[in-house]
Short mmCIF file of C-alpha atoms in Angstrom, two decimals:
data_model
loop_
_atom_site.label_atom_id
_atom_site.label_comp_id
_atom_site.label_asym_id
_atom_site.label_seq_id
_atom_site.Cartn_x
_atom_site.Cartn_y
_atom_site.Cartn_z
CA MET A 1 -98.12 -40.19 146.60
CA THR A 2 -101.77 -39.09 147.54
CA GLU A 3 -104.70 -39.82 145.35
CA GLU A 4 -105.21 -36.16 144.73
CA THR A 5 -102.10 -36.03 142.47
CA TRP A 6 -103.47 -38.96 140.20
CA HIS A 7 -104.58 -38.07 136.73
CA GLN A 8 -107.87 -39.60 135.52
CA ALA A 9 -107.66 -41.37 132.18
CA ARG A 10 -109.29 -39.49 129.36
CA LEU A 11 -110.77 -40.77 126.14
CA ILE A 12 -109.07 -37.96 124.33
CA PRO A 13 -105.92 -36.85 126.16
CA THR A 14 -104.15 -33.64 125.63
CA SER A 15 -100.75 -34.90 126.77
CA GLY A 16 -98.37 -35.57 124.01
CA ILE A 17 -99.30 -32.91 121.55
CA ASN A 18 -96.12 -31.73 119.96
CA GLY A 19 -96.51 -28.98 117.38
CA ALA A 20 -99.37 -27.57 115.19
CA ASP A 21 -99.48 -30.67 112.85
CA GLU A 22 -100.01 -32.93 115.75
CA GLN A 23 -102.53 -30.62 117.29
CA GLU A 24 -104.71 -30.57 113.96
CA ARG A 25 -104.52 -34.21 113.54
CA ARG A 26 -105.71 -34.97 117.01
CA ALA A 27 -108.42 -32.37 116.89
CA THR A 28 -109.57 -33.58 113.57
CA SER A 29 -109.70 -37.29 114.42
CA ALA A 30 -111.42 -36.62 117.81
CA LEU A 31 -114.07 -34.31 116.37
CA LEU A 32 -114.93 -36.56 113.26
CA ALA A 33 -114.90 -39.67 115.35
CA VAL A 34 -117.45 -38.18 117.78
CA MET A 35 -119.65 -36.86 115.04
CA SER A 36 -120.12 -40.39 113.62
CA SER A 37 -120.64 -41.96 117.02
CA VAL A 38 -122.91 -39.52 118.55
CA ARG A 39 -125.77 -39.35 115.97
CA GLU A 40 -127.37 -36.36 117.38
CA PHE A 41 -124.44 -34.26 117.43
CA GLY A 42 -123.26 -35.24 114.04
CA ARG A 43 -126.70 -34.44 112.76
CA VAL A 44 -126.87 -30.94 114.20
CA LEU A 45 -123.70 -30.04 112.39
CA THR A 46 -124.36 -31.58 109.06
CA GLN A 47 -128.18 -30.96 108.65
CA PRO A 48 -127.56 -27.14 107.70
CA LEU A 49 -125.31 -28.19 105.11
CA GLY A 50 -127.86 -30.24 103.26
CA ALA A 51 -126.78 -33.75 104.38
CA PRO A 52 -129.22 -36.46 104.69
CA ALA A 53 -130.27 -37.87 108.10
CA GLY A 54 -128.51 -41.19 107.45
CA GLN A 55 -125.50 -42.88 108.98
CA LEU A 56 -122.50 -40.58 109.10
CA GLU A 57 -119.14 -42.04 107.99
CA THR A 58 -115.94 -40.10 108.75
CA TYR A 59 -112.41 -40.50 107.56
CA ILE A 60 -109.14 -38.58 108.12
CA GLU A 61 -106.23 -37.85 105.83
CA VAL A 62 -107.85 -39.45 102.58
CA PRO A 63 -105.30 -39.12 99.64
CA PHE A 64 -106.42 -37.53 96.24
CA TYR A 65 -104.64 -36.74 92.98
CA LEU A 66 -104.98 -33.34 91.43
CA GLY A 67 -103.06 -33.50 88.20
CA GLU A 68 -99.66 -34.71 89.24
CA ARG A 69 -99.97 -33.64 92.89
CA ARG A 70 -101.11 -35.96 95.67
CA LEU A 71 -103.09 -34.02 98.24
CA TYR A 72 -104.25 -35.17 101.76
CA PRO A 73 -107.35 -33.21 103.12
CA ASP A 74 -107.69 -33.47 106.79
CA GLY A 75 -110.95 -35.41 106.83
CA LEU A 76 -113.91 -36.67 104.78
CA LEU A 77 -117.60 -36.74 105.62
CA ARG A 78 -120.12 -39.06 104.00
CA ALA A 79 -123.86 -39.41 104.85
CA ARG A 80 -126.24 -41.95 103.00
CA ARG A 81 -129.89 -42.37 103.08
CA GLY A 82 -131.75 -44.42 100.68
CA GLN A 83 -130.44 -43.43 97.07
CA LYS A 84 -129.10 -40.03 98.37
CA GLU A 85 -125.44 -39.55 99.29
CA TRP A 86 -123.61 -36.45 100.44
CA THR A 87 -119.97 -36.15 100.74
CA ALA A 88 -117.69 -33.30 101.84
CA LEU A 89 -113.86 -32.86 102.21
CA VAL A 90 -112.63 -31.33 105.56
CA GLU A 91 -109.82 -28.74 106.17
CA VAL A 92 -108.89 -28.05 109.82
CA LYS A 93 -106.73 -25.35 111.39
CA THR A 94 -105.94 -24.93 115.18
CA GLY A 95 -104.42 -22.23 117.19
CA VAL A 96 -103.69 -19.07 115.32
CA ASN A 97 -103.18 -20.75 112.02
CA ALA A 98 -105.36 -19.23 109.21
CA LEU A 99 -106.94 -21.02 106.21
CA GLU A 100 -104.97 -20.58 102.96
CA ALA A 101 -107.16 -19.59 99.72
CA GLU A 102 -104.67 -21.65 97.49
CA GLN A 103 -105.31 -24.96 99.51
CA LEU A 104 -108.97 -24.46 99.60
CA GLU A 105 -109.19 -23.97 95.96
CA ALA A 106 -107.31 -27.20 95.22
CA TYR A 107 -109.64 -28.98 97.39
CA LEU A 108 -112.66 -27.33 95.60
CA ASP A 109 -111.19 -28.79 92.27
CA ILE A 110 -110.90 -32.18 93.72
CA ALA A 111 -114.50 -32.06 95.05
CA ARG A 112 -115.71 -31.00 91.66
CA GLU A 113 -113.83 -33.77 89.74
CA LYS A 114 -115.11 -36.43 92.25
CA GLY A 115 -118.63 -35.36 92.39
CA PHE A 116 -118.58 -34.33 95.95
CA ASP A 117 -120.96 -31.84 97.39
CA ALA A 118 -119.03 -29.53 99.58
CA VAL A 119 -115.81 -28.46 101.31
CA VAL A 120 -115.91 -27.80 105.09
CA THR A 121 -113.38 -25.78 106.82
CA ILE A 122 -112.90 -25.59 110.61
CA SER A 123 -110.66 -23.07 112.45
CA ASN A 124 -110.60 -20.46 114.99
CA GLU A 125 -111.61 -17.75 112.52
CA ILE A 126 -115.11 -16.40 113.19
CA PRO A 127 -116.83 -14.80 110.26
CA ALA A 128 -118.57 -11.43 110.82
CA ILE A 129 -121.97 -12.90 109.60
CA ALA A 130 -123.13 -16.45 109.70
CA GLY A 131 -122.75 -18.18 106.19
CA LEU A 132 -120.02 -15.92 105.23
CA HIS A 133 -116.51 -17.64 104.80
CA PRO A 134 -113.62 -15.91 106.34
CA THR A 135 -111.30 -16.87 103.33
CA LYS A 136 -111.88 -15.36 99.95
CA VAL A 137 -111.59 -17.86 97.09
CA ASP A 138 -112.43 -17.82 93.33
CA LYS A 139 -116.16 -17.59 93.09
CA ARG A 140 -116.04 -19.62 89.90
CA LYS A 141 -114.96 -22.73 91.73
CA LEU A 142 -118.13 -22.39 93.87
CA LYS A 143 -120.61 -23.07 91.00
CA ARG A 144 -120.82 -26.82 91.67
CA VAL A 145 -119.30 -27.27 95.14
CA ALA A 146 -120.39 -25.48 98.38
CA LEU A 147 -118.04 -24.04 100.81
CA HIS A 148 -118.87 -24.05 104.50
CA HIS A 149 -117.09 -22.90 107.56
CA TRP A 150 -117.32 -23.91 111.18
CA SER A 151 -115.52 -21.99 113.84
CA TRP A 152 -114.23 -24.05 116.88
CA SER A 153 -116.32 -21.89 119.13
CA MET A 154 -119.40 -22.76 117.18
CA VAL A 155 -118.48 -26.54 117.42
CA LEU A 156 -117.89 -26.37 121.07
CA ALA A 157 -121.20 -24.39 121.57
CA GLU A 158 -123.10 -26.95 119.76
CA ALA A 159 -121.49 -29.82 121.60
CA VAL A 160 -122.58 -28.10 124.98
CA LEU A 161 -126.10 -27.35 123.74
CA GLN A 162 -126.50 -30.94 122.54
CA LYS A 163 -125.24 -32.46 125.84
CA GLU A 164 -126.60 -30.34 128.30
CA HIS A 165 -129.88 -29.08 126.98
CA ARG A 166 -131.15 -30.95 123.87
CA GLY A 167 -129.90 -34.24 125.19
CA VAL A 168 -128.36 -37.56 123.98
CA ALA A 169 -130.38 -40.68 123.98
CA ASP A 170 -127.61 -43.11 124.82
CA PRO A 171 -125.80 -42.58 128.04
CA ASP A 172 -122.62 -43.84 126.75
CA GLN A 173 -122.73 -41.57 123.70
CA ALA A 174 -123.49 -38.72 126.07
CA TRP A 175 -120.26 -39.45 127.88
CA ILE A 176 -118.20 -39.46 124.69
CA LEU A 177 -119.55 -36.17 123.77
CA GLY A 178 -118.60 -34.92 127.14
CA GLU A 179 -115.12 -36.02 126.64
CA LEU A 180 -114.84 -34.14 123.32
CA ILE A 181 -116.09 -30.98 125.23
CA ARG A 182 -113.62 -31.52 127.98
CA TYR A 183 -110.72 -31.89 125.21
CA LEU A 184 -111.79 -28.69 123.20
CA GLU A 185 -112.01 -26.67 126.33
CA HIS A 186 -108.36 -27.47 127.07
CA PRO A 187 -106.01 -24.80 126.25
CA ARG A 188 -103.60 -27.38 124.42
CA SER A 189 -106.36 -28.45 122.13
CA GLY A 190 -105.90 -25.49 119.81
CA ALA A 191 -109.64 -24.61 119.82
CA LEU A 192 -109.05 -21.01 121.21
CA GLN A 193 -111.62 -18.35 122.36
CA PHE A 194 -111.89 -15.13 120.53
CA ASP A 195 -108.92 -13.24 122.15
CA ASP A 196 -107.68 -10.71 119.55
CA MET A 197 -109.23 -7.50 118.05
CA GLY A 198 -106.75 -7.63 115.11
CA PRO A 199 -103.39 -5.91 114.26
CA SER A 200 -105.35 -2.61 113.17
CA TRP A 201 -107.03 -2.19 116.57
CA VAL A 202 -104.67 0.15 118.15
CA THR A 203 -104.34 2.25 115.16
CA THR A 204 -107.98 2.55 114.66
CA ARG A 205 -108.73 3.19 118.32
CA GLU A 206 -106.38 6.04 118.42
CA ALA A 207 -107.66 7.53 115.29
CA VAL A 208 -111.13 7.41 116.64
CA ALA A 209 -110.08 9.05 119.96
CA SER A 210 -108.33 11.88 118.07
CA GLY A 211 -110.95 12.34 115.50
CA THR A 212 -108.92 11.67 112.55
CA LEU A 213 -110.48 8.38 111.46
CA ARG A 214 -112.09 8.57 107.90
CA ALA A 215 -114.38 6.10 106.26
CA GLY A 216 -111.81 5.42 103.52
CA ASP A 217 -109.10 4.30 105.91
CA LYS A 218 -108.00 0.86 105.30
CA CYS A 219 -107.68 -0.21 109.05
CA ALA A 220 -111.39 0.54 109.72
CA PRO A 221 -112.97 -2.41 107.90
CA GLU A 222 -110.91 -4.82 109.74
CA VAL A 223 -111.82 -3.72 113.12
CA ALA A 224 -115.52 -3.52 112.00
CA ALA A 225 -115.33 -7.18 110.98
CA ARG A 226 -113.63 -8.16 114.31
CA PHE A 227 -116.37 -6.35 116.29
CA ASP A 228 -119.08 -8.40 114.45
CA ALA A 229 -117.02 -11.53 114.98
CA LEU A 230 -116.91 -10.70 118.77
CA LEU A 231 -120.72 -10.26 118.88
CA ARG A 232 -121.07 -13.54 117.21
CA TYR A 233 -118.64 -15.23 119.67
CA VAL A 234 -120.44 -13.57 122.71
CA SER A 235 -123.70 -14.97 121.30
CA LEU A 236 -122.24 -18.44 121.14
CA GLN A 237 -121.07 -18.14 124.83
CA LEU A 238 -124.38 -16.78 126.07
CA GLY A 239 -126.37 -19.49 124.10
CA ARG A 240 -124.23 -22.19 125.94
CA LYS A 241 -125.23 -20.79 129.29
CA LEU A 242 -128.93 -20.38 128.35
CA GLY A 243 -129.44 -23.60 126.41
CA ASP A 244 -130.80 -21.96 123.28
CA ASP A 245 -129.72 -20.47 120.04
CA VAL A 246 -128.57 -16.75 120.47
CA THR A 247 -127.55 -15.00 117.33
CA PRO A 248 -126.54 -11.56 116.23
CA ALA A 249 -129.63 -9.52 114.99
CA LEU A 250 -129.23 -8.26 111.44
CA SER A 251 -131.68 -6.93 108.98
CA ARG A 252 -132.47 -8.71 105.84
CA ARG A 253 -130.43 -6.24 103.75
CA GLU A 254 -127.56 -6.90 105.84
CA LEU A 255 -127.87 -10.72 105.48
CA ALA A 256 -128.13 -10.39 101.93
CA ASP A 257 -125.25 -7.85 101.45
CA PRO A 258 -122.69 -8.10 104.38
CA ALA A 259 -120.87 -5.12 102.73
CA LEU A 260 -123.71 -2.95 103.95
CA ARG A 261 -123.13 -3.83 107.47
CA ALA A 262 -119.40 -3.26 107.30
CA GLN A 263 -119.89 0.25 105.79
CA ALA A 264 -122.43 1.17 108.29
CA LEU A 265 -119.84 0.24 111.17
CA VAL A 266 -117.04 2.15 109.46
CA GLN A 267 -119.33 5.32 109.07
CA SER A 268 -120.43 5.07 112.60
CA MET A 269 -116.73 4.80 113.91
CA SER A 270 -115.65 7.74 111.89
CA ALA A 271 -118.70 10.12 112.61
CA GLN A 272 -119.62 9.28 116.09
CA GLY A 273 -116.75 7.13 117.33
CA THR A 274 -119.16 4.24 118.10
CA LEU A 275 -119.58 0.43 117.29
CA GLN A 276 -123.04 -0.79 117.62
CA GLY A 277 -124.63 -4.15 117.16
CA ALA A 278 -127.42 -6.28 118.59
CA ILE A 279 -127.98 -9.94 119.46
CA SER A 280 -131.30 -11.73 119.30
CA ILE A 281 -132.32 -13.90 122.50
CA PRO A 282 -135.30 -16.22 122.18
CA ASN A 283 -138.31 -15.03 123.89
CA ALA A 284 -136.68 -11.80 125.26
CA VAL A 285 -138.79 -8.63 124.95
CA GLY A 286 -136.44 -7.17 122.22
CA PRO A 287 -132.90 -7.40 120.79
CA LEU A 288 -130.08 -6.58 123.21
CA VAL A 289 -128.36 -3.62 121.62
CA VAL A 290 -124.69 -3.08 122.41
CA THR A 291 -123.01 0.34 121.88
CA ALA A 292 -119.21 0.69 122.36
CA ASP A 293 -118.24 4.35 122.46
CA LEU A 294 -114.54 4.48 121.71
CA ARG A 295 -114.20 8.13 122.48
CA ALA A 296 -115.91 8.10 125.91
CA GLY A 297 -114.62 4.64 126.84
CA VAL A 298 -118.19 3.43 127.88
CA VAL A 299 -120.04 0.41 126.59
CA THR A 300 -123.85 0.59 126.90
CA CYS A 301 -126.39 -2.12 126.67
CA HIS A 302 -130.06 -1.42 126.12
CA VAL A 303 -133.31 -2.86 125.40
CA GLU A 304 -136.72 -1.50 124.51
CA ILE A 305 -140.07 -2.69 125.86
CA ALA A 306 -143.59 -1.60 124.97
CA ALA A 307 -145.62 0.27 127.60
CA PRO A 308 -149.03 -1.32 128.74
CA ARG A 309 -151.98 0.00 126.63
CA ASP A 310 -154.16 0.90 129.53
CA GLY A 311 -154.10 2.53 132.73
CA ARG A 312 -152.65 5.99 133.69
CA ALA A 313 -149.15 7.02 133.11
CA THR A 314 -147.95 6.38 136.61
CA THR A 315 -149.56 2.94 136.51
CA ARG A 316 -147.45 2.05 133.53
CA VAL A 317 -144.40 3.17 135.06
CA ASN A 318 -145.15 1.20 138.35
CA TRP A 319 -145.70 -1.73 135.97
CA LEU A 320 -142.11 -1.49 134.59
CA LEU A 321 -140.60 -0.77 138.14
CA ARG A 322 -141.98 -4.06 139.56
CA GLN A 323 -139.98 -6.00 136.83
CA LEU A 324 -136.76 -4.26 137.74
CA ARG A 325 -136.55 -5.37 141.46
CA HIS A 326 -133.05 -6.80 140.84
CA ALA A 327 -131.71 -4.05 138.50
CA PRO A 328 -128.96 -1.77 139.78
CA ASP A 329 -129.72 1.89 140.89
CA SER A 330 -127.47 3.05 137.99
CA THR A 331 -129.83 1.66 135.32
CA ARG A 332 -131.19 4.55 133.05
CA ILE A 333 -134.76 4.50 132.02
CA GLU A 334 -136.29 6.59 129.24
CA ALA A 335 -139.99 7.05 128.49
CA PHE A 336 -141.40 7.73 125.08
CA VAL A 337 -144.96 9.06 124.40
CA MET A 338 -147.23 8.26 121.53
CA HIS A 339 -146.66 10.24 118.44
CA GLY A 340 -143.57 11.89 119.95
CA ARG A 341 -140.32 12.82 118.23
CA GLY A 342 -137.07 13.06 119.47
CA ALA A 343 -135.72 12.07 122.95
CA GLY A 344 -138.07 11.29 125.72
CA THR A 345 -137.79 11.87 129.57
CA ALA A 346 -134.92 9.92 131.05
CA GLU A 347 -133.81 9.30 134.77
CA LEU A 348 -131.90 6.81 136.69
CA LEU A 349 -133.67 3.96 138.43
CA HIS A 350 -132.97 4.96 141.98
CA ALA A 351 -134.88 8.26 141.18
CA VAL A 352 -137.65 6.64 139.49
CA ARG A 353 -138.18 4.30 142.41
CA ASP A 354 -138.57 7.26 144.75
CA GLN A 355 -140.73 9.21 142.56
CA PRO A 356 -142.26 7.41 139.43
CA ALA A 357 -143.76 10.73 138.12
CA VAL A 358 -140.35 12.05 137.23
CA LEU A 359 -140.73 10.23 133.82
CA ILE A 360 -144.08 11.79 132.95
CA GLU A 361 -143.73 14.99 131.32
CA ASP A 362 -147.33 15.47 130.45
CA PRO A 363 -149.97 13.37 132.22
CA LYS A 364 -152.27 13.86 129.12
CA LYS A 365 -149.83 12.12 126.73
CA GLU A 366 -149.93 8.47 126.65
CA LEU A 367 -146.78 6.53 127.07
CA ARG A 368 -145.61 4.31 124.28
CA SER A 369 -142.46 2.54 125.46
CA PHE A 370 -139.41 2.38 127.57
CA ARG A 371 -135.69 2.02 127.09
CA ILE A 372 -133.59 0.42 129.77
CA ALA A 373 -130.02 0.83 129.51
CA LEU A 374 -126.92 0.08 131.60
CA ALA A 375 -123.34 1.63 130.93
CA SER A 376 -119.98 0.21 132.34
CA PRO A 377 -116.33 1.12 131.51
CA LEU A 378 -114.87 0.05 128.16
CA GLY A 379 -111.52 -1.58 127.97
CA SER A 380 -109.03 -0.56 125.37
CA LYS A 381 -106.48 -3.43 125.17
CA ARG A 382 -106.40 -5.46 122.12
CA GLY A 383 -106.38 -8.99 123.60
CA ARG A 384 -107.86 -10.66 126.72
CA GLY A 385 -107.31 -9.92 130.34
CA ARG A 386 -108.02 -6.97 132.69
CA GLY A 387 -108.81 -3.85 130.83
CA SER A 388 -109.40 -5.54 127.53
CA PHE A 389 -111.98 -4.50 125.01
CA ILE A 390 -113.18 -8.11 124.52
CA ASP A 391 -113.86 -8.97 128.20
CA SER A 392 -115.53 -5.49 128.85
CA VAL A 393 -118.00 -6.09 126.16
CA GLU A 394 -118.66 -9.76 127.15
CA ASN A 395 -119.02 -9.00 130.80
CA ALA A 396 -121.44 -6.04 130.04
CA ILE A 397 -123.69 -8.12 128.00
CA ASP A 398 -123.85 -11.04 130.51
CA THR A 399 -124.41 -8.56 133.43
CA PHE A 400 -127.05 -6.68 131.45
CA TYR A 401 -128.96 -10.00 130.61
CA GLY A 402 -128.79 -11.50 134.06
CA ASP A 403 -129.74 -8.31 136.00
CA ILE A 404 -132.42 -6.86 133.79
CA VAL A 405 -133.49 -8.60 130.41
CA GLN A 406 -134.23 -12.12 131.87
CA ASP A 407 -136.83 -10.49 134.30
CA LEU A 408 -138.67 -8.51 131.62
CA ARG A 409 -142.09 -9.64 130.35
CA ALA A 410 -144.03 -8.04 127.65
CA TRP A 411 -147.45 -6.68 128.69
CA SER A 412 -150.57 -8.30 127.47
CA ALA A 413 -154.11 -7.25 127.94
CA ALA A 414 -156.44 -9.29 130.31
CA PRO A 415 -158.91 -11.49 128.54
CA PRO A 416 -162.54 -10.39 128.65
CA ARG A 417 -164.65 -12.09 131.43
CA LEU A 418 -168.01 -13.58 131.39
CA ARG A 419 -171.03 -11.57 132.96
CA GLU A 420 -172.17 -13.08 136.09
CA THR A 421 -175.74 -14.12 135.94
CA PRO A 422 -177.74 -12.45 138.81
CA GLU A 423 -179.78 -14.67 141.02
CA GLN A 424 -183.57 -14.21 140.86
CA PRO A 425 -185.74 -14.54 143.74
CA ASP A 426 -188.21 -17.39 143.98
CA GLU A 427 -191.72 -16.14 142.79
CA ARG A 428 -194.90 -17.91 142.05
CA PRO A 429 -195.34 -18.94 138.43
CA SER A 430 -198.36 -16.67 138.05
CA LEU A 431 -196.44 -13.47 138.96
CA THR A 432 -193.49 -14.27 136.67
CA SER A 433 -194.20 -12.49 133.31
CA THR A 434 -190.85 -12.34 131.50
CA ALA A 435 -187.63 -14.37 131.34
CA LEU A 436 -184.20 -13.04 132.20
CA SER A 437 -182.86 -10.64 129.42
CA SER A 438 -179.31 -9.82 128.37
CA GLN A 439 -180.21 -6.08 129.13
CA ASP A 440 -181.06 -6.73 132.76
CA GLY A 441 -178.62 -4.63 134.74
CA ALA A 442 -176.61 -3.79 131.39
CA GLY A 443 -175.71 -0.32 132.37
CA PRO A 444 -175.40 1.94 135.39
CA ASP A 445 -178.42 3.90 134.51
CA ALA A 446 -180.65 0.87 133.92
CA PRO A 447 -183.75 0.91 136.34
CA ALA A 448 -184.21 -1.70 138.85
CA SER A 449 -186.37 -4.70 137.68
CA GLN A 450 -189.97 -4.48 139.19
CA PRO A 451 -192.86 -6.80 138.92
CA ASP A 452 -195.64 -6.15 136.43
CA ASP A 453 -198.20 -5.53 139.11
CA ALA A 454 -196.08 -2.95 141.15
CA ARG A 455 -197.57 0.35 141.59
CA VAL A 456 -195.68 3.67 141.42
CA LEU A 457 -196.12 5.49 144.70
CA VAL A 458 -196.53 9.33 144.29
CA PRO A 459 -196.36 11.60 147.30
CA THR A 460 -199.64 13.00 148.59
CA ALA A 461 -198.97 16.55 147.53
CA ASP A 462 -198.14 15.53 143.98
CA ARG A 463 -201.12 13.34 143.78
CA ARG A 464 -203.43 16.28 144.32
CA GLU A 465 -202.34 17.95 141.11
CA THR A 466 -201.89 14.88 138.87
CA ASP A 467 -203.99 12.02 140.03
CA PRO A 468 -207.86 12.42 140.47
CA GLU A 469 -209.53 11.08 143.48
CA PRO A 470 -211.08 7.59 143.12
CA ALA A 471 -214.62 7.92 141.74
CA GLU A 472 -216.04 5.92 144.59
CA GLN A 473 -215.36 8.63 147.00
CA LEU A 474 -217.29 11.29 145.24
CA SER A 475 -220.97 11.95 144.98
CA PRO A 476 -222.41 10.49 141.82
CA SER A 477 -223.84 13.96 140.99
CA LEU A 478 -220.44 15.54 141.36
CA VAL A 479 -218.41 13.04 139.29
CA PRO A 480 -217.32 14.86 136.07
CA GLY A 481 -217.96 13.03 132.89
CA GLN A 482 -221.33 11.43 133.90
CA PRO A 483 -224.15 11.94 131.36
CA ASP A 484 -226.67 13.28 133.80
CA ALA A 485 -224.44 15.32 135.93
CA PRO A 486 -225.80 18.94 136.26
CA GLU A 487 -223.85 21.91 135.27
CA MET A 488 -221.82 23.33 137.85
CA SER A 489 -221.88 27.17 138.47
CA ILE A 490 -219.49 29.33 140.47
#
């Protein structure tokens, strides 16, 4: 047997997993053990929940009594620092298993009786908005105990960010975190990708295509929530590649009231047949907007960038073209003018490269901004694979960012420059009457500097009419103004 067929020993093996219970138990134990041993990783997960920055203790299957029932939460987290202590119960689901409201409410009751701070759930369910729990529970049970949720995609993304980009101080702990990443990425671990648009997808898609979808249909809100979950999943995957936090871009009103976001998506599907959202990428020129047109079967990504504030219109277009060197010819560019309403001029990139003036409708109007967009075919299948809606949206976002957005830089005005001090010729001190002034050579109409004793030379013809002849060249008796000069008669 050759060495190529040998299997390397792993800290957290995927072999021997039999059934969902074993899968959940192994995933829970592996995750909690690494959280307690790799301090940076445990801290990045628990800090947003309000845990202190002390040593993190982790336990699995801790028994508790609730009345006459004996319950076993999947895990328990405890962090201590000084006099402050934070404790949370953990409930884990893997694969396609969903969280159950009755079970979570029982754990909330236990946490309240024991004085614990929170209940943390982990599953493959991705909420549409960060901070929103995918399972509805009785809100009265959340008065004294917080309920938090981690998706396996988020846990895996944070692990990759910590190991590959933020860093782990101890090399052995970095290796341990790498073993957890390897385990969670394995298909048998139960930490699945986002791979389903939900049971209402086909019905909703067909209703949109036929124009029969209405805002009150029960299937539309589920598809809207799945679309936002997809954007959150794609943001996590892009953040893993970039090494930074990429998040869905939502307004303050939408964050405060998630129902507004769901209503806007349902209304857009029923009226225009489109689903639209945006993701925020650190230091990008603007949010990356994604529009899925279910009727036309096209997904479009676009970003807006402000035009330079100086230069002619053609100069501003050329400034943008220099940044789109690697963009495909099928990229669409739109130009908008100051104080203009409605759509601006639009043309494909290959035409603008040949003739930048095609984007300029009126040279007298100042260009305000550009919109760069790229369209690609939209899949229709519910799950993963070729021709699927999920893969087409994810690929469109990755391609648009890699070919266009990452090369764009916002315009900034050049800083003012100091005036150069002109060099003065060497002169004798007796002839230097003034020091250098800030007004010397200040403008284009300023006269050249002259010495104080310089004479203005006037042509001879002009001098006859303006300047009198020197007195010493005239006869004393003919010099006007002399007291004894006789009167002259003609």
